[in-house]
CSV table of C-alpha atoms in Angstrom, one decimal:
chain,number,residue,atom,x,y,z
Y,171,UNK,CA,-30.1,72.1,4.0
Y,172,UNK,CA,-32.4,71.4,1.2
Y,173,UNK,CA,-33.6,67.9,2.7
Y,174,UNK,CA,-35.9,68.5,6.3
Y,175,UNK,CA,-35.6,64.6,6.6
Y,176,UNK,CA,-33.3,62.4,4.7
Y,177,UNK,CA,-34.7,59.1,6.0
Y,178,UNK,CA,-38.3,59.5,4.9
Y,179,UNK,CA,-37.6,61.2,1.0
Y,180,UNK,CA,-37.8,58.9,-2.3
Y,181,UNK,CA,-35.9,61.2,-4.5
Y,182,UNK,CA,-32.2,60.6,-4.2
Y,183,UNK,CA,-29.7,62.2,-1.8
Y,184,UNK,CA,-27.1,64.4,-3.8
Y,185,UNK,CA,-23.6,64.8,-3.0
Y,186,UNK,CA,-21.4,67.4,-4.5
Y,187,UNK,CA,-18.4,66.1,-4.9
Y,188,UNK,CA,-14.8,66.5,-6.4
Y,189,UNK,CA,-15.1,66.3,-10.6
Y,190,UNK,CA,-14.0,63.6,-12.8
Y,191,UNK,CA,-11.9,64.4,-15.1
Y,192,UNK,CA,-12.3,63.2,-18.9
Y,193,UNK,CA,-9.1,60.9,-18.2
Y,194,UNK,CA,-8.5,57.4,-19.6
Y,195,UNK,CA,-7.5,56.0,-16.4
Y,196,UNK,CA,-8.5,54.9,-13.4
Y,197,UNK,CA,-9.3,58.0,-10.4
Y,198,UNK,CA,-9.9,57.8,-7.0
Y,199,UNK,CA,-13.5,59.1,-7.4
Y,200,UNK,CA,-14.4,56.4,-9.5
Y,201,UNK,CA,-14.6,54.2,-6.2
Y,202,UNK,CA,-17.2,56.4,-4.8
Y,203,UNK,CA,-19.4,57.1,-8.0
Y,204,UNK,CA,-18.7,54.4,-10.0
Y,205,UNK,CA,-20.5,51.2,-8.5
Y,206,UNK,CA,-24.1,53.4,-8.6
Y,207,UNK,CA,-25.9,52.8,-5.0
Y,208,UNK,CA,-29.0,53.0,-5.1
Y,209,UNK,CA,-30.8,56.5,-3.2
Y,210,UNK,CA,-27.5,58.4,-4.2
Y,211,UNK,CA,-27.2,60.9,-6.8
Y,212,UNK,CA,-23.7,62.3,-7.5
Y,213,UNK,CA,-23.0,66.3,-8.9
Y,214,UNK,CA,-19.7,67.4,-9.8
Y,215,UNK,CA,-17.1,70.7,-9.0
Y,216,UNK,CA,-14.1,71.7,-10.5
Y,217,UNK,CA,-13.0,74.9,-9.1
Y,218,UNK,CA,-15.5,76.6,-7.2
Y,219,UNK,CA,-18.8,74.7,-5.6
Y,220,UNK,CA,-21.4,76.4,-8.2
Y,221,UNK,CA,-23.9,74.1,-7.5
Y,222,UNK,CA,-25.4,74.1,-3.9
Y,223,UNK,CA,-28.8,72.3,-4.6
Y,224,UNK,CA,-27.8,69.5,-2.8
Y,225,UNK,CA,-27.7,67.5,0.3
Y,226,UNK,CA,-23.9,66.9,1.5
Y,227,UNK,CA,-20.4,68.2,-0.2
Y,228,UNK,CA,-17.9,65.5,-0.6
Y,229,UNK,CA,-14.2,66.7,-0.7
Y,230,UNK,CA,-10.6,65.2,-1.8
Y,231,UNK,CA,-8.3,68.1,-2.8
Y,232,UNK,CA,-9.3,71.1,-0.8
Y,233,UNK,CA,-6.3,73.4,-1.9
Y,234,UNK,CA,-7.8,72.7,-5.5
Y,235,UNK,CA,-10.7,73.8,-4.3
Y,236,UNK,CA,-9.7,76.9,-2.6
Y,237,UNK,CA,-8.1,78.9,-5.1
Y,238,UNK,CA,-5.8,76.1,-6.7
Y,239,UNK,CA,-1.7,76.2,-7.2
Y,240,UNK,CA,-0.3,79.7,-6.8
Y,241,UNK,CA,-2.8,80.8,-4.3
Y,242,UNK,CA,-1.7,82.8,-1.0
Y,243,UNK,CA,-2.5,81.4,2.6
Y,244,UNK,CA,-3.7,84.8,2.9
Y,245,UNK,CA,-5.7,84.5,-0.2
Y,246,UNK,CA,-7.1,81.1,0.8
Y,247,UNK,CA,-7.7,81.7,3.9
Y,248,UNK,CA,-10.5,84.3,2.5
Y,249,UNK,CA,-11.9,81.8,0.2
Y,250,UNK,CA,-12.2,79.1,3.2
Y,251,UNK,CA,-14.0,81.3,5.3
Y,252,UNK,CA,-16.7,82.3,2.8
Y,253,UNK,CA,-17.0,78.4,1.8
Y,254,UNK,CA,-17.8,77.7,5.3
Y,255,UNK,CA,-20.3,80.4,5.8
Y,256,UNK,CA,-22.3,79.4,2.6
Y,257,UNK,CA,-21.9,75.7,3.8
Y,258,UNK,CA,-23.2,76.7,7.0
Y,259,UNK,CA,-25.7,79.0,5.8
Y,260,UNK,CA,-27.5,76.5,3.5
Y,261,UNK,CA,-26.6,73.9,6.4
Y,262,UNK,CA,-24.8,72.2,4.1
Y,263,UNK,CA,-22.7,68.8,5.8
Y,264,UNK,CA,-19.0,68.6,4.8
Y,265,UNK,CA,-16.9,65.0,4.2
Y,266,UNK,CA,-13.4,65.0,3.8
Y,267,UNK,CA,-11.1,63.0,2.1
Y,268,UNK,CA,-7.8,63.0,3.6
Y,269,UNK,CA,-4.6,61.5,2.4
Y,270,UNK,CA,-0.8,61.5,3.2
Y,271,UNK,CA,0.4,64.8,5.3
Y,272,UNK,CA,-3.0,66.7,6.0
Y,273,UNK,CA,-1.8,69.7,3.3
Y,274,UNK,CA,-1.6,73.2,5.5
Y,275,UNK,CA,-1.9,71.4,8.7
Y,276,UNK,CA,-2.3,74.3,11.5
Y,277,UNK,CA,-3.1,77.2,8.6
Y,278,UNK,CA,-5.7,79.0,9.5
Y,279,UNK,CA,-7.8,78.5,6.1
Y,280,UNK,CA,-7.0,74.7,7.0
Y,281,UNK,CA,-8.0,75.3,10.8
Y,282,UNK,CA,-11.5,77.0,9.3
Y,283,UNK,CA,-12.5,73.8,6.8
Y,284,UNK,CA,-11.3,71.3,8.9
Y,285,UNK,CA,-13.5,73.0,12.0
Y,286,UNK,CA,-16.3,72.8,9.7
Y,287,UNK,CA,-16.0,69.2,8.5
Y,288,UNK,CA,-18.7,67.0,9.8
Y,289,UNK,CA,-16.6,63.7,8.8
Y,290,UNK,CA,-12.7,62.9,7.9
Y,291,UNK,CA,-12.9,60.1,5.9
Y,292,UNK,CA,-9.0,57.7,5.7
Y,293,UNK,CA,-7.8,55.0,3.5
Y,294,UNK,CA,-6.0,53.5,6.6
Y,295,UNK,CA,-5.6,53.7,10.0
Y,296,UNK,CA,-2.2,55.1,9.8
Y,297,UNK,CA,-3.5,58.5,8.8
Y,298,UNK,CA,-4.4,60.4,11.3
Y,299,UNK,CA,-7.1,63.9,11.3
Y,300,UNK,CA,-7.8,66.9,13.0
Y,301,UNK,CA,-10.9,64.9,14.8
Y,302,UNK,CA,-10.2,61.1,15.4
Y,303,UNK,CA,-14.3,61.2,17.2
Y,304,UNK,CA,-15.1,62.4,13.0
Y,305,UNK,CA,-13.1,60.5,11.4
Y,306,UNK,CA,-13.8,56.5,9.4
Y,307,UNK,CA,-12.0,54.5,7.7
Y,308,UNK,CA,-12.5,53.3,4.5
Y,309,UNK,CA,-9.7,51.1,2.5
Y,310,UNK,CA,-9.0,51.9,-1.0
Y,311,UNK,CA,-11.0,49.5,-3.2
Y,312,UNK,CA,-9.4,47.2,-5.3
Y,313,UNK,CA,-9.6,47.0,-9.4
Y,314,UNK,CA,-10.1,43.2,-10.0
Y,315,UNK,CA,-13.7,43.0,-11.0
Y,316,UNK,CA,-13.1,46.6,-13.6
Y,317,UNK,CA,-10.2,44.8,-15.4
Y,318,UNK,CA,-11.8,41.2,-16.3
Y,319,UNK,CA,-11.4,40.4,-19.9
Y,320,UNK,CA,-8.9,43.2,-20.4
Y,321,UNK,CA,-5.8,41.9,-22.5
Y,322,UNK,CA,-2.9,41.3,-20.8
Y,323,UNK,CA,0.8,40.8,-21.8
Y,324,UNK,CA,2.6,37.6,-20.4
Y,325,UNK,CA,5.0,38.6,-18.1
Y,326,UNK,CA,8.7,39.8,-19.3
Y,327,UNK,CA,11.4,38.0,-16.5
Y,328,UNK,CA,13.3,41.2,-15.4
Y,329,UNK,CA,11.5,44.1,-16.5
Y,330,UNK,CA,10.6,46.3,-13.9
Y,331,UNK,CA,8.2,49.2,-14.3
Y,332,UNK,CA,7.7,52.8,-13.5
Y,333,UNK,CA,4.5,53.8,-13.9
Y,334,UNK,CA,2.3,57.1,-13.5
Y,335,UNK,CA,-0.7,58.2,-15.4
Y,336,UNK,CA,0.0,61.9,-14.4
Y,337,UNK,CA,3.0,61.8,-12.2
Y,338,UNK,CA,6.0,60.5,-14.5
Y,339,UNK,CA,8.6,63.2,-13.0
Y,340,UNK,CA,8.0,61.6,-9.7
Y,341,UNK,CA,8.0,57.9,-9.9
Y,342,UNK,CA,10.2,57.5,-12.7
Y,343,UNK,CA,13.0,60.2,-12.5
Y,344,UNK,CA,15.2,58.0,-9.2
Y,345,UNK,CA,14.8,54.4,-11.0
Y,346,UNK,CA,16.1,55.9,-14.1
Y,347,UNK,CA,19.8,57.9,-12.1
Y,348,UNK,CA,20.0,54.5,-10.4
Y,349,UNK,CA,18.9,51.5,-12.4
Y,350,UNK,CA,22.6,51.2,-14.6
Y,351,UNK,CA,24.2,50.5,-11.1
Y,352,UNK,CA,22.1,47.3,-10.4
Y,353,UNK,CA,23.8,44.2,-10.6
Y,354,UNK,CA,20.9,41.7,-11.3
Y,355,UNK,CA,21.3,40.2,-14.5
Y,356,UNK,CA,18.6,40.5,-16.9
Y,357,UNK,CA,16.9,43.4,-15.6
Y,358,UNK,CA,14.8,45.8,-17.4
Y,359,UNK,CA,13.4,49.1,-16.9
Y,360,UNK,CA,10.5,50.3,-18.4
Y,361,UNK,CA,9.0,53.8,-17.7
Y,362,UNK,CA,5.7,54.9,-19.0
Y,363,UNK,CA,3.1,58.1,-18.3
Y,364,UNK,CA,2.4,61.6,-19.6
Y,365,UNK,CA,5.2,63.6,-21.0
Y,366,UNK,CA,7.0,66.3,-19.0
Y,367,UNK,CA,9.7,68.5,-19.9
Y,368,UNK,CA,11.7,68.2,-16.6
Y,369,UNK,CA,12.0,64.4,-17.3
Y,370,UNK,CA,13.4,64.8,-20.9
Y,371,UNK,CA,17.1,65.3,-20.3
Y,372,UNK,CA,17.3,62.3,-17.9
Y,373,UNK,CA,15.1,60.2,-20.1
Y,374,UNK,CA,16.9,60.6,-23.3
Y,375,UNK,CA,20.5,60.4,-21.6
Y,376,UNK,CA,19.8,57.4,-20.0
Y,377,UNK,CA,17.8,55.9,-23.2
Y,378,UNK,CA,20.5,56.8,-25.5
Y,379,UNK,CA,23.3,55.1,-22.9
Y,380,UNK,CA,21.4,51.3,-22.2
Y,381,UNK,CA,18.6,51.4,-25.2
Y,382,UNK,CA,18.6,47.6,-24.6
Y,383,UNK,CA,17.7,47.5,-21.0
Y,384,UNK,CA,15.8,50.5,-20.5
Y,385,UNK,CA,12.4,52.0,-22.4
Y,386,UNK,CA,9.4,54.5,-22.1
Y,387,UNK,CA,6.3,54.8,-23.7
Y,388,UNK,CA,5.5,58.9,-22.7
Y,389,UNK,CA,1.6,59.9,-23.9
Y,390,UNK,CA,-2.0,59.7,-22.7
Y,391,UNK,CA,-1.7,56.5,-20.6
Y,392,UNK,CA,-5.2,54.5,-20.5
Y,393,UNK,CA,-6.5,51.9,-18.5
Y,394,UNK,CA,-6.1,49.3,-21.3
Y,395,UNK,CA,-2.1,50.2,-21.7
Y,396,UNK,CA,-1.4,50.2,-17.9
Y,397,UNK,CA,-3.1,46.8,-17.5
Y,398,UNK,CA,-0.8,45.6,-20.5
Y,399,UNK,CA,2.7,47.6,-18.8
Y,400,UNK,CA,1.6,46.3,-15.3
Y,401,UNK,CA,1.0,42.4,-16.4
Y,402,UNK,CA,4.1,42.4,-18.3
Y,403,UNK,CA,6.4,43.1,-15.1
Y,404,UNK,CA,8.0,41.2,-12.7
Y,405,UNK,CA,8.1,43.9,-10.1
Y,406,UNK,CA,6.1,47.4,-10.2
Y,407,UNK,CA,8.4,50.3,-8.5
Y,408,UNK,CA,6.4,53.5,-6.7
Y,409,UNK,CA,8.6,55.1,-5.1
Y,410,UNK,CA,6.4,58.6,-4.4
Y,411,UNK,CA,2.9,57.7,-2.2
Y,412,UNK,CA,2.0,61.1,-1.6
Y,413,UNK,CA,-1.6,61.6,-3.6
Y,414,UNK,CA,-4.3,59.7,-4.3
Y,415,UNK,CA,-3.1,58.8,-8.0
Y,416,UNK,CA,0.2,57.2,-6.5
Y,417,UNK,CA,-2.5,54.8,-4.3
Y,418,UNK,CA,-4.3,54.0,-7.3
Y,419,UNK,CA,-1.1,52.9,-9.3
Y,420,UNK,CA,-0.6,50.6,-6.1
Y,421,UNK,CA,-4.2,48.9,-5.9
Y,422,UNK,CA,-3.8,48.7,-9.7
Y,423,UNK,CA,-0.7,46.8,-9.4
Y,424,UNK,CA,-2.0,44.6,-6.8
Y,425,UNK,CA,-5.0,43.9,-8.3
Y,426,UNK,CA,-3.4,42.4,-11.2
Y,427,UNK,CA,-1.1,40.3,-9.2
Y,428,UNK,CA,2.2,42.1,-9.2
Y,429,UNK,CA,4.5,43.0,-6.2
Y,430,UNK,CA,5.3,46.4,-5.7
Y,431,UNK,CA,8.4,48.2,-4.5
Y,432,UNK,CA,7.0,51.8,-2.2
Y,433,UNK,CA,8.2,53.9,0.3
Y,434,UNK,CA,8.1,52.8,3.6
Y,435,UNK,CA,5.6,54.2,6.1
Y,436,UNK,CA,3.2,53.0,8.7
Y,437,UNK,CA,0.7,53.2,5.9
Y,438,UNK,CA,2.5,50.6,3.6
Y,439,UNK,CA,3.9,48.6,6.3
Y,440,UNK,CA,-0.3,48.0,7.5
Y,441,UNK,CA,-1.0,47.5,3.8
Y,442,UNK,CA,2.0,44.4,3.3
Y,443,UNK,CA,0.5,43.0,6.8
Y,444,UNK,CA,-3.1,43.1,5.4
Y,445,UNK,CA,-2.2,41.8,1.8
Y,446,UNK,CA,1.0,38.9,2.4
Y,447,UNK,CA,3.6,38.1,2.5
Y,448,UNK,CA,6.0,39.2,-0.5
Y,449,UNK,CA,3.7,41.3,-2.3
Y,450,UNK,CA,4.5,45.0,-0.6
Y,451,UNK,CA,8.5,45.6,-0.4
Y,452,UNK,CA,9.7,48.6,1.3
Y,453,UNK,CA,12.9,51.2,0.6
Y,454,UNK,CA,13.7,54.1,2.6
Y,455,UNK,CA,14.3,57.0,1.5
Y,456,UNK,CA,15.4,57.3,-2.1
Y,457,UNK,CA,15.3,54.5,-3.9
Y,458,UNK,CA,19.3,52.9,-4.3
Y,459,UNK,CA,20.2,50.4,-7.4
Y,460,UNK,CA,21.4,48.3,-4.2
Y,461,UNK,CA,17.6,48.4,-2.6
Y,462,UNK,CA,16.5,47.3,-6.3
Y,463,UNK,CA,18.8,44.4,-6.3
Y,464,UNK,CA,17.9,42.9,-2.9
Y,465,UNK,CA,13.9,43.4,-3.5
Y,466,UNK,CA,14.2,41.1,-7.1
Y,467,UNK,CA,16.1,38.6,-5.3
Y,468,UNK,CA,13.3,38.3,-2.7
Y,469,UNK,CA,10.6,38.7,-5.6
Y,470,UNK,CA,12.1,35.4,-7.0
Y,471,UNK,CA,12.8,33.6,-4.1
Y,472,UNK,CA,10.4,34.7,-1.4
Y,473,UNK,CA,7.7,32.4,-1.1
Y,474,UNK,CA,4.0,34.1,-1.5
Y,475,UNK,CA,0.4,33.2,-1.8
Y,476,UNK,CA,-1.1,33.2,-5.6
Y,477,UNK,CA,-3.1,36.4,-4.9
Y,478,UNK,CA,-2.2,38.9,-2.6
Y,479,UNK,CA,-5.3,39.3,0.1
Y,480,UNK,CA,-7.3,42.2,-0.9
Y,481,UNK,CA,-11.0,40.8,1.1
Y,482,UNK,CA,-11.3,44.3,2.6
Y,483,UNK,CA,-11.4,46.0,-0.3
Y,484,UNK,CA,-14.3,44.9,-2.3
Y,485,UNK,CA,-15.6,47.6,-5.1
Y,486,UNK,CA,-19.1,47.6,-4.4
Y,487,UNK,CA,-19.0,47.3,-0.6
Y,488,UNK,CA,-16.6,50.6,-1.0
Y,489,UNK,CA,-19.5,52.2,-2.8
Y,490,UNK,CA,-21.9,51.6,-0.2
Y,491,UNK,CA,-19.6,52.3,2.8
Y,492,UNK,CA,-19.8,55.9,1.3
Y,493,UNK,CA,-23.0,56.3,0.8
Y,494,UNK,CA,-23.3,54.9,4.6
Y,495,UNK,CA,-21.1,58.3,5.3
Y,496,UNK,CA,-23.1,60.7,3.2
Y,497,UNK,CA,-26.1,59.5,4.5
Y,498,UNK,CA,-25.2,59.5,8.1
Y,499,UNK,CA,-23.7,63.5,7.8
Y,500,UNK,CA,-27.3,64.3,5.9
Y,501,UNK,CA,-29.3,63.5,8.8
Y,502,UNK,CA,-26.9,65.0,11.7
Y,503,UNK,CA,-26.4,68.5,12.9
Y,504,UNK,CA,-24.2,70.6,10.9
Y,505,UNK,CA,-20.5,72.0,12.5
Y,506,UNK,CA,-21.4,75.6,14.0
């Protein structure tokens, strides 16, 4: 470890963590770097962790890191153990971010990062981690200070939206098989993210069969045209929460006052306690045309407060919750 003692050094503490990618939209890191805390200094990773002049390593896609899509257990495995013993070596703390099914549970290159993590950081207390005695909580923050004075559409009475800056295939692919069989009248359906070939078949039959009830806009989504999708809808539908990009999409929605439609889980059910009544619906399993039906119906009629309740999730104490967590690992003893 490069720092003898954190507590008593004026130059910044610097954490390695996860890089931001050039994107026009909002990312999970943003919470974490974005906000600036003072006596924290942030360096960056793509692939590989080239830089090791630094104090803690902060982590949120671990198969990204070692090796990526296409790589072998086997292969990974090998990569794992010689991040650990360079972590170890330099005494180097390790945070992770964990989120949704802990990916590789019970592999052994999972068994050999998670054994060397010195905190397992959660969005919620319905995730659960390797080490419960290693693990804190911190909520996803929300994105209502980031958007003020951003233009924003008045709402359109039906339109319902499926939305994904990077995961189109996923959240919009079911609402588009199903949406002709709702029987709402009035209804919409607007899908909008990057383009991908396994969605163009479905997107252009079903455009070409109802091209007055249902639309895209497919491209580089930025913040500026989600804010403008999400404010225009009456109901926001996600029905894939499996990464941190999908939990974005749902603060995002939240934040600009719009009920969502997500899978249900112990996860969304704590997150529709916390935030009120009416603003978190629930399907299980696929989404059905009949599920859609019933959760506009309650939109409209349900009553709910003006803003849904997101106190806990205040941007700037986010930030600084973090940098209590990087600050703490600097200045304890290092996993064997």
């Amino acid at each position: 470890m490069r720092l003898a003692n954190p507590g008593s050094r004026i130059d910044p503490l610097v954490v390695l963590t996860d890089h931001r990618s050039p994107q026009a939209n909002v990312s999970y890191i943003d919470q974490i770097i974005g906000e600036g805390v003072d006596g924290i200094k942030f360096s960056h990773f793509a692939r590989e962790l080239r830089d090791l002049d630094v104090d803690v390593v902060h982590v949120n896609q671990a198969v990204r890191l070692l090796g990526g899509a296409g790589t072998t257990n086997d292969e990974r495995a090998d990569i794992a153990q010689a991040v650990v013993a360079e972590l170890r070596r330099r005494e180097l703390p390790l945070v992770q971010t964990l989120y949704g099914p802990h990916q590789g549970a019970g592999a052994e290159w999972r068994r050999a990062f998670d054994d060397a993590t010195a905190m397992f950081i959660v969005l919620d207390e319905a995730t659960s981690t390797p080490a419960p005695g290693r693990t804190t909580v911190i909520p996803h923050a929300h994105y209502r200070d980031r958007f003020v004075g951003y233009p924003r559409k008045e709402q359109i009475p039906g339109r319902l939206l499926a939305i994904s800056p990077n995961r189109l295939v996923k959240v919009a692919a079911g609402p588009l098989k199903i949406f002709p069989l709702t029987n709402t009248p009035g209804l919409s359906l607007r899908v909008m993210g990057q383009p991908n070939a396994a969605l163009d078949a479905l997107l252009e039959k079903v455009l070409g069969r109802h091209p007055e009830r249902v639309s895209a806009v497919t491209g580089l989504v930025s913040d500026a045209m989600m804010v403008n999708e999400i404010s225009a809808s009456e109901l926001v539908i996600l029905p894939d929460n499996a990464t941190l990009v999908d939990e974005s999409m749902l603060m995002l929605a939240l934040s600009l006052d719009r009920p969502v439609l997500v899978p249900e889980s112990a996860a969304t059910r704590l997150l529709a306690e916390e935030v009120g009544s009416g603003w978190v619906h629930h399907h299980e399993g696929a989404v059905t045309a009949e599920r859609l039906d019933e959760v506009v119906d309650a939109v409209r009629n349900t009553p709910r407060s003006e803003h849904p309740d997101l106190s806990r999730r205040d941007a700037g104490a986010t930030a600084a919750r973090y940098a209590e967590v990087f600050r703490s690992v600097a200045t304890s003893d290092v996993p064997a």
